[in-house]
Short mmCIF file of C-alpha atoms and ligand atoms in Angstrom, two decimals:
data_model
loop_
_atom_site.label_atom_id
_atom_site.label_comp_id
_atom_site.label_asym_id
_atom_site.label_seq_id
_atom_site.Cartn_x
_atom_site.Cartn_y
_atom_site.Cartn_z
CA UNK A 29 22.18 44.33 -52.49
CA UNK A 30 24.34 43.23 -49.53
CA UNK A 31 27.61 44.00 -51.39
CA UNK A 32 26.81 47.63 -51.97
CA UNK A 33 25.49 48.23 -48.46
CA UNK A 34 28.72 46.79 -47.01
CA UNK A 35 30.81 49.14 -49.17
CA UNK A 36 28.79 52.15 -48.17
CA UNK A 37 29.16 51.32 -44.45
CA UNK A 38 31.38 53.94 -42.75
CA UNK A 39 32.99 51.45 -40.32
CA UNK A 40 34.04 48.24 -42.08
CA UNK A 41 33.01 45.09 -40.18
CA UNK A 42 34.32 41.51 -40.37
CA UNK A 43 31.60 39.31 -41.80
CA UNK A 44 31.62 35.61 -42.61
CA UNK A 45 31.41 34.86 -46.31
CA UNK A 46 27.94 33.73 -47.41
CA UNK A 47 27.85 29.89 -47.47
CA UNK A 48 28.38 28.44 -50.88
CA UNK A 49 26.04 25.54 -51.45
CA UNK A 50 28.27 23.85 -53.94
CA UNK A 51 30.57 22.72 -51.05
CA UNK A 52 28.05 20.13 -50.02
CA UNK A 53 28.12 18.20 -53.24
CA UNK A 54 31.89 17.43 -53.23
CA UNK A 55 31.70 16.67 -49.49
CA UNK A 56 28.99 14.08 -50.03
CA UNK A 57 30.87 12.63 -52.96
CA UNK A 58 34.02 12.35 -50.84
CA UNK A 59 32.11 10.58 -48.09
CA UNK A 60 30.53 8.25 -50.60
CA UNK A 61 33.95 7.35 -52.01
CA UNK A 62 35.30 6.73 -48.52
CA UNK A 63 32.35 4.49 -47.63
CA UNK A 64 32.71 2.59 -50.89
CA UNK A 65 36.20 1.56 -49.85
CA UNK A 66 34.77 -0.45 -46.91
CA UNK A 67 31.53 -1.93 -48.21
CA UNK A 68 31.13 -4.50 -45.37
CA UNK A 69 31.55 -1.88 -42.65
CA UNK A 70 29.14 0.37 -44.51
CA UNK A 71 26.51 -2.33 -44.80
CA UNK A 72 26.82 -3.21 -41.12
CA UNK A 73 26.48 0.42 -40.07
CA UNK A 74 23.07 0.43 -41.68
CA UNK A 75 21.97 -3.15 -41.05
CA UNK A 76 22.83 -3.59 -37.36
CA UNK A 77 20.44 -0.89 -36.08
CA UNK A 78 17.74 -2.11 -38.46
CA UNK A 79 18.17 -5.72 -37.29
CA UNK A 80 17.86 -4.65 -33.67
CA UNK A 81 14.70 -2.69 -34.31
CA UNK A 82 13.19 -5.66 -36.15
CA UNK A 83 14.31 -8.01 -33.36
CA UNK A 84 12.67 -5.84 -30.67
CA UNK A 85 9.48 -5.74 -32.70
CA UNK A 86 9.55 -9.53 -33.11
CA UNK A 87 10.09 -10.06 -29.38
CA UNK A 88 7.19 -7.75 -28.57
CA UNK A 89 4.99 -9.86 -30.82
CA UNK A 90 5.78 -12.95 -28.75
CA UNK A 91 3.96 -11.36 -25.78
CA UNK A 92 0.32 -12.27 -25.43
CA UNK A 93 -2.14 -9.43 -25.74
CA UNK A 94 -4.30 -9.11 -22.64
CA UNK A 95 -7.62 -7.50 -23.21
CA UNK A 96 -9.58 -6.57 -20.12
CA UNK A 97 -13.06 -5.50 -21.21
CA UNK A 98 -14.38 -2.31 -19.73
CA UNK A 99 -16.61 -2.73 -16.71
CA UNK A 100 -16.65 -5.84 -14.57
CA UNK A 101 -15.88 -8.91 -16.66
CA UNK A 102 -17.30 -12.17 -15.42
CA UNK A 103 -16.94 -14.18 -18.60
CA UNK A 104 -14.66 -17.16 -18.41
CA UNK A 105 -11.05 -16.74 -19.44
CA UNK A 106 -10.65 -16.88 -23.21
CA UNK A 107 -7.78 -16.81 -25.64
CA UNK A 108 -8.94 -15.34 -28.90
CA UNK A 109 -6.84 -14.46 -31.95
CA UNK A 110 -8.85 -11.30 -32.59
CA UNK A 111 -9.74 -9.94 -29.18
CA UNK A 112 -6.69 -11.21 -27.29
CA UNK A 113 -6.85 -12.92 -23.94
CA UNK A 114 -9.59 -11.84 -21.57
CA UNK A 115 -9.82 -12.54 -17.86
CA UNK A 116 -12.70 -13.28 -15.60
CA UNK A 117 -12.08 -10.70 -12.92
CA UNK A 118 -13.79 -12.90 -10.33
CA UNK A 119 -11.65 -15.95 -10.89
CA UNK A 120 -8.26 -14.56 -11.60
CA UNK A 121 -6.17 -13.65 -8.59
CA UNK A 122 -4.55 -10.99 -10.74
CA UNK A 123 -7.25 -8.43 -10.12
CA UNK A 124 -9.55 -9.89 -7.51
CA UNK A 125 -8.26 -9.57 -3.97
CA UNK A 126 -10.27 -10.49 -0.92
CA UNK A 127 -10.16 -8.41 2.22
CA UNK A 128 -8.66 -9.57 5.49
CA UNK A 129 -11.16 -10.94 8.01
CA UNK A 130 -11.58 -9.16 11.35
CA UNK A 131 -10.11 -12.16 13.20
CA UNK A 132 -7.06 -12.15 10.95
CA UNK A 133 -6.65 -8.41 11.47
CA UNK A 134 -6.84 -8.80 15.28
CA UNK A 135 -4.34 -11.64 15.28
CA UNK A 136 -2.05 -9.77 12.92
CA UNK A 137 -1.97 -6.79 15.29
CA UNK A 138 -0.60 -9.12 18.00
CA UNK A 139 1.85 -10.79 15.60
CA UNK A 140 3.20 -7.47 14.30
CA UNK A 141 3.68 -6.18 17.84
CA UNK A 142 5.41 -9.39 18.94
CA UNK A 143 7.69 -9.35 15.89
CA UNK A 144 9.06 -5.90 16.71
CA UNK A 145 9.68 -5.83 20.47
CA UNK A 146 11.68 -3.05 22.10
CA UNK A 147 14.03 -5.66 23.52
CA UNK A 148 13.77 -9.30 24.51
CA UNK A 149 17.31 -9.50 25.81
CA UNK A 150 18.01 -10.93 29.29
CA UNK A 151 14.60 -12.52 29.73
CA UNK A 152 14.63 -15.95 31.34
CA UNK A 153 13.21 -18.92 29.43
CA UNK A 154 10.11 -18.81 31.67
CA UNK A 155 9.63 -15.11 30.98
CA UNK A 156 10.07 -15.74 27.27
CA UNK A 157 7.38 -18.41 27.39
CA UNK A 158 5.05 -16.14 29.34
CA UNK A 159 5.68 -13.32 26.87
CA UNK A 160 4.77 -15.60 24.01
CA UNK A 161 1.21 -15.81 25.34
CA UNK A 162 0.83 -12.23 24.07
CA UNK A 163 0.80 -13.57 20.54
CA UNK A 164 -0.46 -17.15 20.94
CA UNK A 165 -3.01 -16.70 23.71
CA UNK A 166 -4.43 -13.31 22.82
CA UNK A 167 -3.10 -11.63 25.97
CA UNK A 168 -3.13 -8.15 24.50
CA UNK A 169 -5.26 -6.11 26.93
CA UNK A 170 -3.63 -2.96 28.30
CA UNK A 171 -5.63 -3.19 31.53
CA UNK A 172 -3.50 -5.15 34.07
CA UNK A 173 -6.66 -6.36 35.88
CA UNK A 174 -8.07 -7.98 32.75
CA UNK A 175 -7.80 -11.79 32.42
CA UNK A 176 -6.20 -11.12 29.03
CA UNK A 177 -3.74 -8.52 30.33
CA UNK A 178 -0.36 -8.26 28.62
CA UNK A 179 2.01 -10.61 30.51
CA UNK A 180 3.98 -8.63 33.11
CA UNK A 181 7.27 -10.09 31.80
CA UNK A 182 6.94 -8.25 28.51
CA UNK A 183 5.06 -5.13 29.58
CA UNK A 184 8.10 -2.97 28.96
CA UNK A 185 9.17 -4.91 25.88
CA UNK A 186 6.21 -5.43 23.58
CA UNK A 187 4.26 -2.37 22.50
CA UNK A 188 0.77 -3.47 21.45
CA UNK A 189 -0.99 -2.18 18.36
CA UNK A 190 -4.54 -0.98 18.92
CA UNK A 191 -7.66 -0.12 17.00
CA UNK A 192 -8.79 3.27 18.28
CA UNK A 193 -12.47 4.09 18.70
CA UNK A 194 -13.38 7.77 18.83
CA UNK A 195 -15.19 9.40 20.63
CA UNK A 196 -15.52 7.67 24.00
CA UNK A 197 -19.21 7.88 24.84
CA UNK A 198 -22.20 5.69 25.60
CA UNK A 199 -22.77 5.01 21.90
CA UNK A 200 -19.26 3.88 21.05
CA UNK A 201 -18.46 2.14 24.36
CA UNK A 202 -21.74 0.55 25.41
CA UNK A 203 -23.39 0.01 22.06
CA UNK A 204 -20.91 -0.23 19.18
CA UNK A 205 -17.97 -1.54 21.24
CA UNK A 206 -20.03 -4.07 23.21
CA UNK A 207 -21.82 -5.37 20.11
CA UNK A 208 -18.63 -5.92 18.13
CA UNK A 209 -16.95 -7.42 21.22
CA UNK A 210 -19.73 -10.02 21.38
CA UNK A 211 -19.19 -10.81 17.70
CA UNK A 212 -15.45 -11.20 18.10
CA UNK A 213 -14.63 -12.82 21.45
CA UNK A 214 -11.29 -14.56 22.04
CA UNK A 215 -11.43 -17.74 19.93
CA UNK A 216 -9.57 -20.84 21.09
CA UNK A 217 -8.67 -22.72 17.95
CA UNK A 218 -8.33 -26.27 19.26
CA UNK A 219 -9.35 -28.23 22.37
CA UNK A 220 -5.73 -28.49 23.44
CA UNK A 221 -4.77 -26.60 26.64
CA UNK A 222 -1.95 -24.90 24.74
CA UNK A 223 -4.19 -24.03 21.81
CA UNK A 224 -3.57 -20.81 19.92
CA UNK A 225 -6.14 -18.12 20.66
CA UNK A 226 -7.31 -15.33 18.37
CA UNK A 227 -7.34 -12.12 20.44
CA UNK A 228 -10.73 -10.67 21.35
CA UNK A 229 -11.88 -7.40 19.79
CA UNK A 230 -12.53 -6.07 23.30
CA UNK A 231 -8.87 -6.64 24.20
CA UNK A 232 -7.56 -4.99 21.05
CA UNK A 233 -9.21 -1.60 21.21
CA UNK A 234 -8.59 1.71 22.91
CA UNK A 235 -11.07 4.57 23.30
CA UNK A 236 -10.24 8.24 22.82
CA UNK A 237 -12.45 11.09 24.00
CA UNK A 238 -12.19 12.92 20.69
CA UNK A 239 -10.03 13.27 17.59
CA UNK A 240 -7.84 15.86 19.28
CA UNK A 241 -7.01 13.32 22.01
CA UNK A 242 -6.19 10.71 19.37
CA UNK A 243 -3.95 13.12 17.49
CA UNK A 244 -2.11 14.28 20.57
CA UNK A 245 -1.59 10.59 21.49
CA UNK A 246 0.11 9.74 18.18
CA UNK A 247 2.09 12.99 18.18
CA UNK A 248 3.33 12.57 21.75
CA UNK A 249 7.04 11.96 22.32
CA UNK A 250 6.26 8.76 24.22
CA UNK A 251 4.17 7.30 21.37
CA UNK A 252 5.11 3.65 20.94
CA UNK A 253 7.62 3.79 23.81
CA UNK A 254 5.68 1.93 26.52
CA UNK A 255 2.37 0.15 27.00
CA UNK A 256 0.69 3.33 28.22
CA UNK A 257 1.40 4.79 24.77
CA UNK A 258 0.50 1.92 22.42
CA UNK A 259 0.73 2.14 18.64
CA UNK A 260 -2.51 3.01 16.89
CA UNK A 261 -3.02 0.74 13.90
CA UNK A 262 -6.23 2.41 12.77
CA UNK A 263 -9.04 4.54 14.14
CA UNK A 264 -12.80 4.40 13.67
CA UNK A 265 -14.05 7.93 14.23
CA UNK A 266 -17.80 8.47 14.61
CA UNK A 267 -18.96 11.93 13.66
CA UNK A 268 -22.16 13.00 15.45
CA UNK A 269 -22.95 9.59 17.01
CA UNK A 270 -26.63 9.05 17.92
CA UNK A 271 -27.81 9.86 21.44
CA UNK A 272 -28.82 7.15 23.90
CA UNK A 273 -32.53 7.42 22.99
CA UNK A 274 -31.74 6.51 19.40
CA UNK A 275 -29.75 3.33 20.10
CA UNK A 276 -31.00 0.39 18.07
CA UNK A 277 -33.03 2.55 15.72
CA UNK A 278 -32.31 2.53 11.99
CA UNK A 279 -30.31 5.62 11.12
CA UNK A 280 -27.34 6.63 9.06
CA UNK A 281 -23.94 6.65 10.70
CA UNK A 282 -21.30 9.17 9.72
CA UNK A 283 -17.86 7.74 10.40
CA UNK A 284 -14.28 7.96 9.19
CA UNK A 285 -11.62 5.27 9.16
CA UNK A 286 -8.19 6.73 9.78
CA UNK A 287 -5.01 4.89 8.87
CA UNK A 288 -1.34 5.73 8.63
CA UNK A 289 -0.65 7.27 5.22
CA UNK A 290 3.08 7.81 5.70
CA UNK A 291 5.11 6.74 2.70
CA UNK A 292 8.57 5.35 3.33
CA UNK A 293 11.85 6.52 1.76
CA UNK A 294 11.15 4.56 -1.43
CA UNK A 295 7.72 6.15 -1.73
CA UNK A 296 6.14 2.78 -0.99
CA UNK A 297 2.94 2.76 0.97
CA UNK A 298 3.19 1.53 4.53
CA UNK A 299 -0.38 2.27 5.49
CA UNK A 300 -3.06 3.55 3.20
CA UNK A 301 -2.32 4.76 -0.36
CA UNK A 302 -2.70 8.45 -1.16
CA UNK A 303 -5.86 9.38 -3.00
CA UNK A 304 -4.67 12.81 -4.17
CA UNK A 305 -2.50 11.34 -6.94
CA UNK A 306 -3.56 10.02 -10.38
CA UNK A 307 -5.14 6.57 -10.03
CA UNK A 308 -3.10 5.17 -12.92
CA UNK A 309 -0.61 6.20 -15.53
CA UNK A 310 -1.75 6.22 -19.16
CA UNK A 311 1.63 4.69 -20.02
CA UNK A 312 1.42 1.73 -17.66
CA UNK A 313 1.72 -1.70 -19.23
CA UNK A 314 -0.31 -3.73 -16.76
CA UNK A 315 -2.99 -3.32 -14.15
CA UNK A 316 -1.28 -2.29 -10.96
CA UNK A 317 -3.07 -3.85 -8.01
CA UNK A 318 -0.72 -2.50 -5.35
CA UNK A 319 -3.01 0.30 -4.25
CA UNK A 320 -6.26 -1.54 -3.89
CA UNK A 321 -4.41 -4.52 -2.48
CA UNK A 322 -3.24 -2.19 0.29
CA UNK A 323 -6.83 -1.21 1.03
CA UNK A 324 -7.91 -4.86 1.26
CA UNK A 325 -4.98 -6.02 3.36
CA UNK A 326 -4.19 -3.18 5.75
CA UNK A 327 -7.53 -3.33 7.52
CA UNK A 328 -9.31 -0.44 5.79
CA UNK A 329 -11.92 -2.60 4.07
CA UNK A 330 -12.07 -4.95 7.06
CA UNK A 331 -13.06 -2.10 9.37
CA UNK A 332 -15.42 -0.69 6.75
CA UNK A 333 -17.18 -4.04 6.54
CA UNK A 334 -17.25 -4.26 10.33
CA UNK A 335 -19.02 -0.91 10.76
CA UNK A 336 -21.31 -1.61 7.79
CA UNK A 337 -22.41 -4.94 9.27
CA UNK A 338 -23.02 -3.24 12.61
CA UNK A 339 -25.05 -0.49 10.98
C1 NAG B 405 19.23 -6.53 31.55
O1 NAG B 405 19.69 -6.75 32.84
C2 NAG B 405 20.46 -5.68 33.40
C3 NAG B 405 20.99 -6.13 34.73
O2 NAG B 405 20.10 -6.96 35.40
C4 NAG B 405 19.61 -4.44 33.48
O3 NAG B 405 20.35 -3.35 33.98
C5 NAG B 405 19.09 -4.08 32.10
O4 NAG B 405 18.22 -2.97 32.16
C6 NAG B 405 18.38 -5.28 31.52
N1 NAG B 405 17.99 -4.99 30.16
C7 NAG B 405 16.73 -4.93 29.77
C8 NAG B 405 16.49 -4.64 28.34
O5 NAG B 405 15.81 -5.14 30.54
C1 NAG B 406 14.43 -15.03 25.25
O1 NAG B 406 14.17 -14.55 23.92
C2 NAG B 406 15.15 -13.68 23.43
C3 NAG B 406 14.72 -13.20 22.07
O2 NAG B 406 13.72 -13.96 21.50
C4 NAG B 406 16.50 -14.36 23.38
O3 NAG B 406 17.48 -13.45 22.95
C5 NAG B 406 16.84 -14.87 24.77
O4 NAG B 406 18.06 -15.59 24.72
C6 NAG B 406 15.74 -15.77 25.29
N1 NAG B 406 16.07 -16.16 26.63
C7 NAG B 406 16.13 -17.45 26.99
C8 NAG B 406 16.56 -17.71 28.40
O5 NAG B 406 15.85 -18.35 26.21
C1 NAG B 407 -15.17 -5.35 27.26
O1 NAG B 407 -14.26 -4.86 28.22
C2 NAG B 407 -14.87 -4.08 29.25
C3 NAG B 407 -13.76 -3.60 30.17
O2 NAG B 407 -12.68 -3.12 29.47
C4 NAG B 407 -15.91 -4.87 30.00
O3 NAG B 407 -16.54 -4.04 30.94
C5 NAG B 407 -16.92 -5.41 29.01
O4 NAG B 407 -17.85 -6.24 29.68
C6 NAG B 407 -16.26 -6.19 27.92
N1 NAG B 407 -17.24 -6.58 26.92
C7 NAG B 407 -17.33 -7.80 26.41
C8 NAG B 407 -18.44 -8.03 25.45
O5 NAG B 407 -16.52 -8.68 26.68
C1 NAG B 408 -13.34 -30.33 20.86
O1 NAG B 408 -14.23 -30.79 21.86
C2 NAG B 408 -15.58 -30.93 21.44
C3 NAG B 408 -16.45 -31.29 22.63
O2 NAG B 408 -15.69 -31.84 23.65
C4 NAG B 408 -15.66 -31.96 20.33
O3 NAG B 408 -16.99 -32.08 19.88
C5 NAG B 408 -14.77 -31.51 19.19
O4 NAG B 408 -14.75 -32.49 18.17
C6 NAG B 408 -13.36 -31.27 19.66
N1 NAG B 408 -12.60 -30.67 18.58
C7 NAG B 408 -11.40 -31.09 18.24
C8 NAG B 408 -10.75 -30.36 17.10
O5 NAG B 408 -10.83 -32.00 18.83
C1 NAG B 409 3.11 5.76 10.49
O1 NAG B 409 4.10 5.06 9.80
C2 NAG B 409 5.41 5.60 9.98
C3 NAG B 409 6.35 4.82 9.09
O2 NAG B 409 6.15 3.47 9.16
C4 NAG B 409 5.79 5.55 11.44
O3 NAG B 409 7.07 6.11 11.63
C5 NAG B 409 4.76 6.31 12.26
O4 NAG B 409 5.04 6.21 13.63
C6 NAG B 409 3.37 5.78 11.98
N1 NAG B 409 2.39 6.63 12.63
C7 NAG B 409 1.54 6.18 13.51
C8 NAG B 409 0.56 7.15 14.03
O5 NAG B 409 1.54 5.01 13.90
#
């Protein structure tokens, strides 16, 4: 018994009295009497939270259920009371995103470079006009002797964006590079003398001897500072390219497409989305197309298609 053990203890200790359960009954009764004095307040205390929960539930019911069948749905869009709404993944622009064409990618490289010049201040009107040919006439070649060389007026002002091809050897330069250059020459869009021109593939590329050269280029302090250190939009890296004797023969090509995977301060993707993170969250409410949209629009799939068509 606790009482006896306390008495027999040699040093008396202060202990709290054991709780008496019969306190709770009068306390509840007191609270009940207090509540009864203000019946409206009491009712509202209970009803308001309940009304809000019911209201939220009702609002949720107003939303249409979207059911996306597993696999690739190509049935037409349907609204069904039992299965919900289903989408044809081919027709709906919610999930189906087409990749950028090579021409659009090449032109966009020029546009992006023109939109973010180092400085266009104190250029004369004539120089401004000449500079504009970088973006409207496809004058994007780094080589000053090329007919499509970057206009001298903006050589220190516009930093071109390039597609890197690695390594620089007979296969990449004389076979791959030349073939793709024939496919994508400079395209004059109208018969007008001032017609816009889509830049040629040949004018938009830069060769690197190997991946180490590419990496030291992008890591250099002068990267993106002048036209000798252009920005690299993307790189097609051939691993073990075939030797000259094997050109034109059917064989597998081992290549890697490298893109900027830096995320900005808001964790948004500027270049290519990370693949070492979960593809989706089990809690997400809708299909998030941001990641695969990035792959279709930033040039990844465009370059993949380009090499695949070549191979
Ligand atoms: C603008 O002109 C001044 C004087 O001619 C020159 O010192 C300066 O470097 C020029 N600025 C640019 C961005 O070229
Ligand atoms: C040339 O273009 C720049 C920027 O686009 C502008 O600030 C400058 O005033 C232009 N110069 C002339 C002479 O129009
Ligand atoms: C591509 O450019 C190189 C020089 O940079 C030239 O020798 C070659 O003939 C060009 N190829 C095509 C298909 O225009
Ligand atoms: C451009 O010129 C060609 C031949 O001269 C002609 O057949 C074609 O219709 C013209 N295109 C346009 C858009 O004027
Ligand atoms: C990659 O993107 C970041 C942020 O936009 C930029 O600072 C960096 O220079 C880019 N890297 C390359 C190699 O272009």
